[in-house]
Amino acid sequence: MFAAAHCFVAWYSLPSSIYVICLGRCVPRALHCIRLYDFCKGFYIDFKEWFVSEIKLTRLSHGGGCGCKIAPALLQKILGEVKEKLPYANLLVGKETSDDAAVYRLNDQQAVIATTDFFMPIVDDPFDFGRIAATNALSDVYAMGGTPIMALAIVGMPINKLPVETIRSILQGGEAVCKAAGIPLAGGHSIDSTEPIYGLVAIGIVHPDRLKKNSGAQAGDVLILGKGVGVGVLAAALKKGMLSASGYAQMIATTTQLNAVGSALSALDGVHALTDVTGFGLLGHLLEMCRGAGLGAELKFDQVPVLSEALPLVQRGIGPGAIERNLASYGHEVDFAAHLATWQQCLLADAQTSGGLLTAVAPEAVDEVLAVFRGGGFEQSAVIGVMMDGAPRVVVG
């Protein structure tokens, strides 16, 4: 609804047109070219730009980012308890350890990495949504120690609710990230859906000897995390209208930072296991690492990097519903120290979107691994704990 000078303007969206009501007159105009020149002298509105900017993507979906993931416990019920290795000799990684991607050996020098990741909007800006979704999808290739070579887009959009310009901007965000990664976005598939969905099929390559699984950790390995946690908290604050401009900037900066250092880390013999932290939270993905290796882990909360803008928000009880679902799924496998507050426990289960790489490394390789992280622009990378003999569970001190 607009009011300017002596002009009163309202719009009504119909399947094929927009009707502009001005001074009692009703004139049909195509959605993409409404300009109010004739009705209000000296007054101009580019309706298309206003309409696109007013779209709130997060209001069109019931969840956002990796917080959309099915809870770990329910997912396990769906997939079944037993995850036997499939009988294909060249399938190096399948579904048996809930790793980040499937890997198939082509020859002695090459293995192909295949993964897919998509979700509903975590932000309202369409270009940023596309960038975040694409960055998150490519992370799975880096988390296997690989290098992406190509991507395909996965697009589901409510075409009766979103203008073409908004959908195009989402796709352009994904294309921008692929360009930054040095790969083509070579095609994809689209459907008309009730909620906006965007993501990628990501294809990469890795030398079979440099492949890094989430199951290769050894007792005594040091745990290093590449990015700060708290993305889910920032996203929840955004949806509630409580996120500051600086908080939004920090959220975009971390979620659009490619985990490209994974390719370099794969060349280091001291790196035994690698994964990325996403929708199941730091604890959930560390537990996957523990189960895969048949080991326990000790985590030091004070050493875990936290996004500065998320800290005061989580202390006020702000966070996504995924935190509760995550803790309900695996809380029985975590031993929290008595002095840890509820907000601290929640932060470790916060659903990360395009989170950092989590790696288990030999003690003598810690300095080298941290140098690789920081050389790649991951200033918050830090030692957060250690792998240890024992049942697959996590002790948080």
Short mmCIF file of C-alpha atoms in Angstrom, two decimals:
data_model
loop_
_atom_site.label_atom_id
_atom_site.label_comp_id
_atom_site.label_asym_id
_atom_site.label_seq_id
_atom_site.Cartn_x
_atom_site.Cartn_y
_atom_site.Cartn_z
CA MET A 1 0.00 0.00 0.00
CA PHE A 2 1.43 3.41 -0.97
CA ALA A 3 0.37 6.99 -0.23
CA ALA A 4 2.21 9.88 -1.89
CA ALA A 5 0.99 13.44 -2.48
CA HIS A 6 -2.59 13.04 -3.71
CA CYS A 7 -2.05 9.52 -4.96
CA PHE A 8 -3.40 6.41 -3.31
CA VAL A 9 -2.08 3.17 -4.75
CA ALA A 10 -2.91 -0.43 -3.95
CA TRP A 11 -2.15 -3.64 -5.76
CA TYR A 12 -3.83 -6.99 -6.05
CA SER A 13 -2.01 -10.02 -7.44
CA LEU A 14 -3.94 -12.19 -9.88
CA PRO A 15 -2.70 -15.25 -11.82
CA SER A 16 -1.63 -13.27 -14.89
CA SER A 17 -1.71 -9.58 -14.05
CA ILE A 18 -1.55 -6.86 -11.46
CA TYR A 19 -4.27 -4.26 -11.13
CA VAL A 20 -3.19 -0.80 -10.06
CA ILE A 21 -5.93 1.24 -8.43
CA CYS A 22 -5.22 4.96 -8.52
CA LEU A 23 -7.74 7.74 -7.98
CA GLY A 24 -10.55 5.28 -8.49
CA ARG A 25 -9.31 3.97 -11.85
CA CYS A 26 -8.42 0.31 -12.39
CA VAL A 27 -5.81 -0.37 -15.07
CA PRO A 28 -4.26 -3.81 -15.80
CA ARG A 29 -0.48 -3.90 -16.12
CA ALA A 30 1.94 -6.82 -16.59
CA LEU A 31 3.80 -7.65 -13.35
CA HIS A 32 7.24 -7.02 -14.81
CA CYS A 33 6.67 -3.53 -16.20
CA ILE A 34 4.35 -1.59 -13.87
CA ARG A 35 5.46 2.02 -13.72
CA LEU A 36 3.14 4.67 -12.30
CA TYR A 37 3.93 7.60 -14.60
CA ASP A 38 0.51 8.63 -15.87
CA PHE A 39 -1.41 8.83 -12.62
CA CYS A 40 0.77 10.88 -10.28
CA LYS A 41 2.60 13.86 -11.71
CA GLY A 42 6.13 14.09 -10.40
CA PHE A 43 5.80 10.73 -8.61
CA TYR A 44 7.51 7.55 -9.81
CA ILE A 45 7.56 4.04 -8.47
CA ASP A 46 9.40 1.12 -9.97
CA PHE A 47 6.92 -1.46 -8.77
CA LYS A 48 8.96 -4.45 -9.86
CA GLU A 49 11.93 -3.52 -7.67
CA TRP A 50 9.68 -2.78 -4.71
CA PHE A 51 7.83 -6.06 -5.10
CA VAL A 52 11.02 -8.14 -5.28
CA SER A 53 12.58 -6.36 -2.29
CA GLU A 54 9.45 -6.91 -0.19
CA ILE A 55 9.49 -10.70 -0.67
CA LYS A 56 10.39 -12.42 2.61
CA LEU A 57 11.72 -15.81 1.60
CA THR A 58 11.94 -17.07 5.19
CA ARG A 59 8.18 -16.53 5.59
CA LEU A 60 7.49 -18.89 2.71
CA SER A 61 9.07 -21.90 4.43
CA HIS A 62 8.64 -23.70 7.74
CA GLY A 63 12.40 -24.07 8.23
CA GLY A 64 15.65 -22.78 6.83
CA GLY A 65 19.17 -23.85 5.94
CA CYS A 66 20.58 -27.05 7.40
CA GLY A 67 18.08 -26.69 10.25
CA CYS A 68 15.66 -28.30 7.75
CA LYS A 69 17.45 -31.62 8.16
CA ILE A 70 15.45 -34.56 9.47
CA ALA A 71 16.49 -35.13 13.09
CA PRO A 72 19.30 -37.71 13.48
CA ALA A 73 17.23 -40.22 15.46
CA LEU A 74 14.31 -40.14 13.01
CA LEU A 75 16.65 -40.34 10.04
CA GLN A 76 18.23 -43.45 11.50
CA LYS A 77 14.80 -45.06 11.82
CA ILE A 78 14.01 -44.22 8.21
CA LEU A 79 17.28 -45.55 6.84
CA GLY A 80 17.43 -48.56 9.13
CA GLU A 81 19.76 -49.56 11.92
CA VAL A 82 22.19 -51.68 9.89
CA LYS A 83 24.44 -49.88 7.42
CA GLU A 84 26.31 -52.62 5.63
CA LYS A 85 28.95 -51.75 3.06
CA LEU A 86 27.55 -52.23 -0.41
CA PRO A 87 29.17 -55.03 -2.48
CA TYR A 88 31.00 -52.81 -4.98
CA ALA A 89 34.79 -52.98 -4.77
CA ASN A 90 35.32 -49.52 -6.24
CA LEU A 91 32.77 -47.80 -3.98
CA LEU A 92 35.20 -46.32 -1.47
CA VAL A 93 32.59 -44.47 0.57
CA GLY A 94 28.89 -45.31 0.74
CA LYS A 95 26.25 -44.83 3.42
CA GLU A 96 27.86 -47.01 6.09
CA THR A 97 29.37 -44.20 8.23
CA SER A 98 27.05 -41.28 7.34
CA ASP A 99 29.92 -39.57 5.56
CA ASP A 100 29.63 -36.32 3.63
CA ALA A 101 29.59 -37.78 0.10
CA ALA A 102 29.79 -40.97 -1.90
CA VAL A 103 33.16 -41.76 -3.48
CA TYR A 104 33.79 -44.14 -6.39
CA ARG A 105 37.25 -45.13 -7.59
CA LEU A 106 37.74 -44.71 -11.35
CA ASN A 107 41.36 -45.88 -11.45
CA ASP A 108 44.50 -45.85 -9.30
CA GLN A 109 44.84 -42.08 -9.65
CA GLN A 110 41.28 -40.81 -9.56
CA ALA A 111 38.09 -41.22 -7.58
CA VAL A 112 34.89 -39.30 -8.21
CA ILE A 113 33.04 -37.62 -5.33
CA ALA A 114 29.27 -37.21 -5.64
CA THR A 115 27.01 -35.39 -3.20
CA THR A 116 23.84 -33.33 -3.08
CA ASP A 117 22.61 -30.72 -0.64
CA PHE A 118 19.61 -28.40 -0.73
CA PHE A 119 17.34 -26.61 1.70
CA MET A 120 14.78 -23.86 2.23
CA PRO A 121 15.70 -20.18 2.72
CA ILE A 122 17.77 -19.19 5.73
CA VAL A 123 17.77 -15.51 4.70
CA ASP A 124 15.36 -13.24 2.82
CA ASP A 125 17.79 -11.87 0.24
CA PRO A 126 17.52 -14.18 -2.79
CA PHE A 127 21.10 -13.71 -3.99
CA ASP A 128 22.49 -14.43 -0.51
CA PHE A 129 20.25 -17.50 -0.22
CA GLY A 130 21.67 -18.85 -3.47
CA ARG A 131 25.24 -18.18 -2.34
CA ILE A 132 24.77 -19.87 1.03
CA ALA A 133 23.10 -22.95 -0.43
CA ALA A 134 25.81 -23.40 -3.06
CA THR A 135 28.66 -22.88 -0.58
CA ASN A 136 27.12 -25.42 1.75
CA ALA A 137 26.73 -28.02 -1.03
CA LEU A 138 30.31 -27.70 -2.27
CA SER A 139 31.58 -28.11 1.29
CA ASP A 140 30.84 -31.84 1.17
CA VAL A 141 33.38 -32.28 -1.62
CA TYR A 142 36.03 -30.38 0.33
CA ALA A 143 35.17 -32.41 3.45
CA MET A 144 36.25 -35.57 1.59
CA GLY A 145 39.56 -33.94 0.75
CA GLY A 146 38.49 -33.42 -2.84
CA THR A 147 38.29 -30.68 -5.44
CA PRO A 148 34.94 -29.83 -7.06
CA ILE A 149 34.81 -29.98 -10.86
CA MET A 150 31.13 -29.40 -11.72
CA ALA A 151 27.73 -28.74 -10.21
CA LEU A 152 24.06 -29.07 -11.13
CA ALA A 153 21.30 -26.94 -9.63
CA ILE A 154 18.34 -28.31 -7.68
CA VAL A 155 15.48 -25.82 -7.87
CA GLY A 156 12.03 -26.00 -6.32
CA MET A 157 10.04 -22.76 -6.31
CA PRO A 158 6.44 -21.69 -5.59
CA ILE A 159 6.08 -20.01 -8.97
CA ASN A 160 2.69 -18.52 -8.06
CA LYS A 161 4.27 -16.66 -5.11
CA LEU A 162 7.70 -15.60 -6.33
CA PRO A 163 8.40 -13.29 -9.27
CA VAL A 164 10.83 -14.46 -11.93
CA GLU A 165 13.36 -11.84 -10.83
CA THR A 166 13.58 -13.33 -7.34
CA ILE A 167 14.07 -16.88 -8.61
CA ARG A 168 16.67 -15.70 -11.10
CA SER A 169 18.57 -13.91 -8.31
CA ILE A 170 18.69 -17.13 -6.25
CA LEU A 171 20.21 -18.99 -9.18
CA GLN A 172 22.66 -16.17 -9.83
CA GLY A 173 23.86 -16.43 -6.23
CA GLY A 174 24.62 -20.10 -6.76
CA GLU A 175 26.37 -19.36 -10.05
CA ALA A 176 28.55 -16.74 -8.34
CA VAL A 177 29.79 -19.27 -5.79
CA CYS A 178 30.49 -21.89 -8.45
CA LYS A 179 32.46 -19.28 -10.39
CA ALA A 180 34.47 -18.47 -7.24
CA ALA A 181 35.18 -22.19 -6.84
CA GLY A 182 36.35 -22.36 -10.45
CA ILE A 183 33.68 -24.78 -11.66
CA PRO A 184 30.74 -24.65 -14.08
CA LEU A 185 27.15 -24.79 -12.94
CA ALA A 186 26.34 -26.99 -15.91
CA GLY A 187 22.58 -27.55 -15.62
CA GLY A 188 20.06 -28.85 -13.16
CA HIS A 189 16.43 -29.68 -12.56
CA SER A 190 13.47 -27.55 -11.45
CA ILE A 191 9.98 -28.16 -10.09
CA ASP A 192 7.05 -26.08 -8.91
CA SER A 193 6.97 -26.58 -5.12
CA THR A 194 5.02 -25.15 -2.21
CA GLU A 195 8.17 -23.79 -0.52
CA PRO A 196 11.38 -22.38 -2.01
CA ILE A 197 14.16 -24.97 -2.26
CA TYR A 198 17.62 -24.52 -3.71
CA GLY A 199 20.88 -26.44 -3.67
CA LEU A 200 23.40 -28.30 -5.79
CA VAL A 201 24.51 -31.69 -6.92
CA ALA A 202 28.28 -31.35 -6.53
CA ILE A 203 30.80 -33.52 -8.34
CA GLY A 204 34.49 -33.62 -7.42
CA ILE A 205 37.63 -35.66 -7.75
CA VAL A 206 40.26 -36.88 -5.31
CA HIS A 207 43.25 -39.19 -5.44
CA PRO A 208 42.17 -42.43 -3.71
CA ASP A 209 45.19 -42.22 -1.39
CA ARG A 210 44.26 -38.67 -0.33
CA LEU A 211 40.62 -39.41 0.43
CA LYS A 212 39.65 -38.30 3.94
CA LYS A 213 36.72 -40.07 5.60
CA ASN A 214 34.88 -39.15 8.79
CA SER A 215 35.80 -42.56 10.22
CA GLY A 216 39.60 -42.41 10.19
CA ALA A 217 40.28 -40.77 13.56
CA GLN A 218 42.81 -42.38 15.91
CA ALA A 219 43.07 -42.32 19.69
CA GLY A 220 45.09 -39.31 20.75
CA ASP A 221 44.19 -37.27 17.65
CA VAL A 222 43.63 -33.57 18.24
CA LEU A 223 40.32 -32.08 17.07
CA ILE A 224 40.45 -28.82 15.11
CA LEU A 225 37.40 -26.80 13.99
CA GLY A 226 37.67 -24.35 11.10
CA LYS A 227 34.76 -21.94 11.70
CA GLY A 228 32.92 -20.53 14.68
CA VAL A 229 29.55 -22.00 15.65
CA GLY A 230 26.31 -20.07 16.08
CA VAL A 231 24.90 -19.80 12.54
CA GLY A 232 21.58 -21.35 13.57
CA VAL A 233 21.26 -18.85 16.41
CA LEU A 234 21.83 -15.93 14.03
CA ALA A 235 19.30 -17.36 11.57
CA ALA A 236 16.69 -17.72 14.32
CA ALA A 237 17.27 -14.13 15.40
CA LEU A 238 16.88 -12.97 11.78
CA LYS A 239 13.53 -14.71 11.46
CA LYS A 240 12.37 -13.06 14.69
CA GLY A 241 13.48 -9.62 13.48
CA MET A 242 16.12 -9.43 16.22
CA LEU A 243 19.34 -9.66 14.20
CA SER A 244 21.49 -6.54 13.90
CA ALA A 245 23.15 -5.42 10.68
CA SER A 246 26.52 -6.53 12.02
CA GLY A 247 25.04 -9.91 12.96
CA TYR A 248 23.69 -10.36 9.44
CA ALA A 249 27.03 -9.40 7.93
CA GLN A 250 28.82 -11.96 10.11
CA MET A 251 26.29 -14.63 9.21
CA ILE A 252 26.72 -14.02 5.47
CA ALA A 253 30.52 -13.89 5.74
CA THR A 254 30.81 -17.28 7.45
CA THR A 255 28.15 -19.12 5.44
CA THR A 256 29.57 -18.01 2.08
CA GLN A 257 33.21 -18.84 2.91
CA LEU A 258 34.16 -21.90 0.87
CA ASN A 259 35.85 -24.70 2.84
CA ALA A 260 38.40 -24.99 0.03
CA VAL A 261 41.21 -25.75 2.51
CA GLY A 262 39.88 -29.32 2.59
CA SER A 263 41.75 -30.00 -0.65
CA ALA A 264 45.03 -28.87 0.92
CA LEU A 265 44.39 -30.75 4.16
CA SER A 266 44.00 -33.99 2.22
CA ALA A 267 47.66 -33.81 1.25
CA LEU A 268 48.79 -33.95 4.89
CA ASP A 269 49.51 -37.42 6.28
CA GLY A 270 48.77 -36.18 9.80
CA VAL A 271 45.12 -35.51 8.93
CA HIS A 272 43.31 -38.74 9.77
CA ALA A 273 39.64 -37.78 9.54
CA LEU A 274 37.64 -34.90 8.07
CA THR A 275 34.00 -33.83 8.00
CA ASP A 276 32.00 -30.61 7.97
CA VAL A 277 29.67 -29.36 10.69
CA THR A 278 26.15 -28.71 9.44
CA GLY A 279 22.57 -29.44 10.54
CA PHE A 280 23.30 -31.93 13.34
CA GLY A 281 25.50 -29.41 15.13
CA LEU A 282 29.08 -29.79 16.31
CA LEU A 283 28.15 -32.57 18.74
CA GLY A 284 26.16 -34.52 16.16
CA HIS A 285 28.90 -34.56 13.55
CA LEU A 286 31.59 -35.29 16.14
CA LEU A 287 29.52 -38.27 17.29
CA GLU A 288 29.44 -39.54 13.70
CA MET A 289 33.21 -39.31 13.73
CA CYS A 290 33.32 -41.22 17.03
CA ARG A 291 31.01 -43.99 15.81
CA GLY A 292 32.93 -44.39 12.59
CA ALA A 293 36.25 -44.77 14.41
CA GLY A 294 34.90 -46.68 17.43
CA LEU A 295 36.31 -44.02 19.76
CA GLY A 296 35.20 -41.43 22.26
CA ALA A 297 35.98 -37.70 22.26
CA GLU A 298 36.61 -35.00 24.83
CA LEU A 299 35.53 -31.48 23.96
CA LYS A 300 36.61 -28.29 25.76
CA PHE A 301 33.79 -25.77 25.53
CA ASP A 302 36.01 -22.76 26.26
CA GLN A 303 38.14 -23.63 23.23
CA VAL A 304 35.27 -23.92 20.76
CA PRO A 305 35.19 -20.84 18.47
CA VAL A 306 31.88 -18.99 18.62
CA LEU A 307 30.55 -16.32 16.29
CA SER A 308 30.66 -13.16 18.39
CA GLU A 309 27.25 -11.89 17.29
CA ALA A 310 25.61 -15.20 18.24
CA LEU A 311 26.89 -15.30 21.81
CA PRO A 312 24.57 -12.71 23.44
CA LEU A 313 21.63 -14.09 21.47
CA VAL A 314 22.03 -17.72 22.58
CA GLN A 315 22.55 -16.52 26.16
CA ARG A 316 19.08 -14.96 25.89
CA GLY A 317 17.60 -18.27 24.78
CA ILE A 318 17.39 -17.55 21.06
CA GLY A 319 18.00 -20.50 18.75
CA PRO A 320 16.41 -22.74 16.13
CA GLY A 321 14.08 -25.62 16.89
CA ALA A 322 16.73 -27.94 15.48
CA ILE A 323 18.70 -27.60 18.73
CA GLU A 324 15.97 -29.36 20.70
CA ARG A 325 15.58 -32.03 18.02
CA ASN A 326 19.33 -32.64 17.91
CA LEU A 327 19.70 -32.98 21.68
CA ALA A 328 16.68 -35.27 21.82
CA SER A 329 18.37 -37.49 19.22
CA TYR A 330 21.84 -37.81 20.70
CA GLY A 331 21.85 -36.12 24.11
CA HIS A 332 22.13 -39.53 25.79
CA GLU A 333 25.51 -39.97 24.09
CA VAL A 334 26.93 -36.75 25.53
CA ASP A 335 28.25 -36.15 29.05
CA PHE A 336 28.09 -32.45 29.92
CA ALA A 337 30.11 -31.11 32.84
CA ALA A 338 27.87 -29.93 35.68
CA HIS A 339 29.08 -26.33 35.43
CA LEU A 340 27.98 -25.90 31.81
CA ALA A 341 24.89 -23.72 31.39
CA THR A 342 21.94 -24.68 29.19
CA TRP A 343 22.91 -22.11 26.56
CA GLN A 344 26.35 -23.67 26.27
CA GLN A 345 24.85 -27.10 25.66
CA CYS A 346 22.48 -25.61 23.09
CA LEU A 347 25.29 -23.87 21.22
CA LEU A 348 27.11 -27.17 20.70
CA ALA A 349 23.92 -28.66 19.20
CA ASP A 350 23.09 -25.58 17.12
CA ALA A 351 22.32 -26.46 13.50
CA GLN A 352 25.10 -24.98 11.38
CA THR A 353 24.54 -24.07 7.76
CA SER A 354 27.74 -24.10 5.71
CA GLY A 355 29.69 -24.67 8.92
CA GLY A 356 33.38 -25.32 9.37
CA LEU A 357 35.52 -28.34 8.68
CA LEU A 358 36.14 -30.60 11.67
CA THR A 359 39.34 -32.60 11.48
CA ALA A 360 41.13 -35.17 13.65
CA VAL A 361 44.90 -34.82 13.33
CA ALA A 362 48.02 -36.35 14.81
CA PRO A 363 49.42 -34.20 17.66
CA GLU A 364 52.61 -33.46 15.73
CA ALA A 365 50.57 -32.11 12.78
CA VAL A 366 48.53 -29.54 14.73
CA ASP A 367 50.67 -26.50 13.90
CA GLU A 368 50.79 -27.39 10.22
CA VAL A 369 47.02 -27.90 10.02
CA LEU A 370 46.30 -24.62 11.81
CA ALA A 371 48.67 -22.87 9.41
CA VAL A 372 46.72 -24.27 6.44
CA PHE A 373 43.41 -23.12 7.95
CA ARG A 374 44.64 -19.62 8.74
CA GLY A 375 46.43 -19.32 5.43
CA GLY A 376 43.05 -20.00 3.84
CA GLY A 377 41.39 -17.18 5.77
CA PHE A 378 39.91 -19.20 8.64
CA GLU A 379 41.05 -16.98 11.49
CA GLN A 380 38.78 -18.59 14.07
CA SER A 381 40.15 -22.11 13.50
CA ALA A 382 41.12 -23.66 16.82
CA VAL A 383 41.96 -26.81 18.73
CA ILE A 384 38.77 -27.89 20.52
CA GLY A 385 39.41 -31.36 21.94
CA VAL A 386 40.88 -34.80 21.53
CA MET A 387 39.88 -38.30 20.43
CA MET A 388 40.30 -41.03 23.03
CA ASP A 389 39.82 -44.74 23.63
CA GLY A 390 36.38 -45.71 24.85
CA ALA A 391 32.76 -46.02 23.82
CA PRO A 392 31.55 -43.69 21.00
CA ARG A 393 30.35 -40.74 23.07
CA VAL A 394 31.43 -37.18 23.77
CA VAL A 395 32.51 -35.70 27.09
CA VAL A 396 32.17 -31.91 27.26
CA GLY A 397 34.17 -30.04 29.89
#
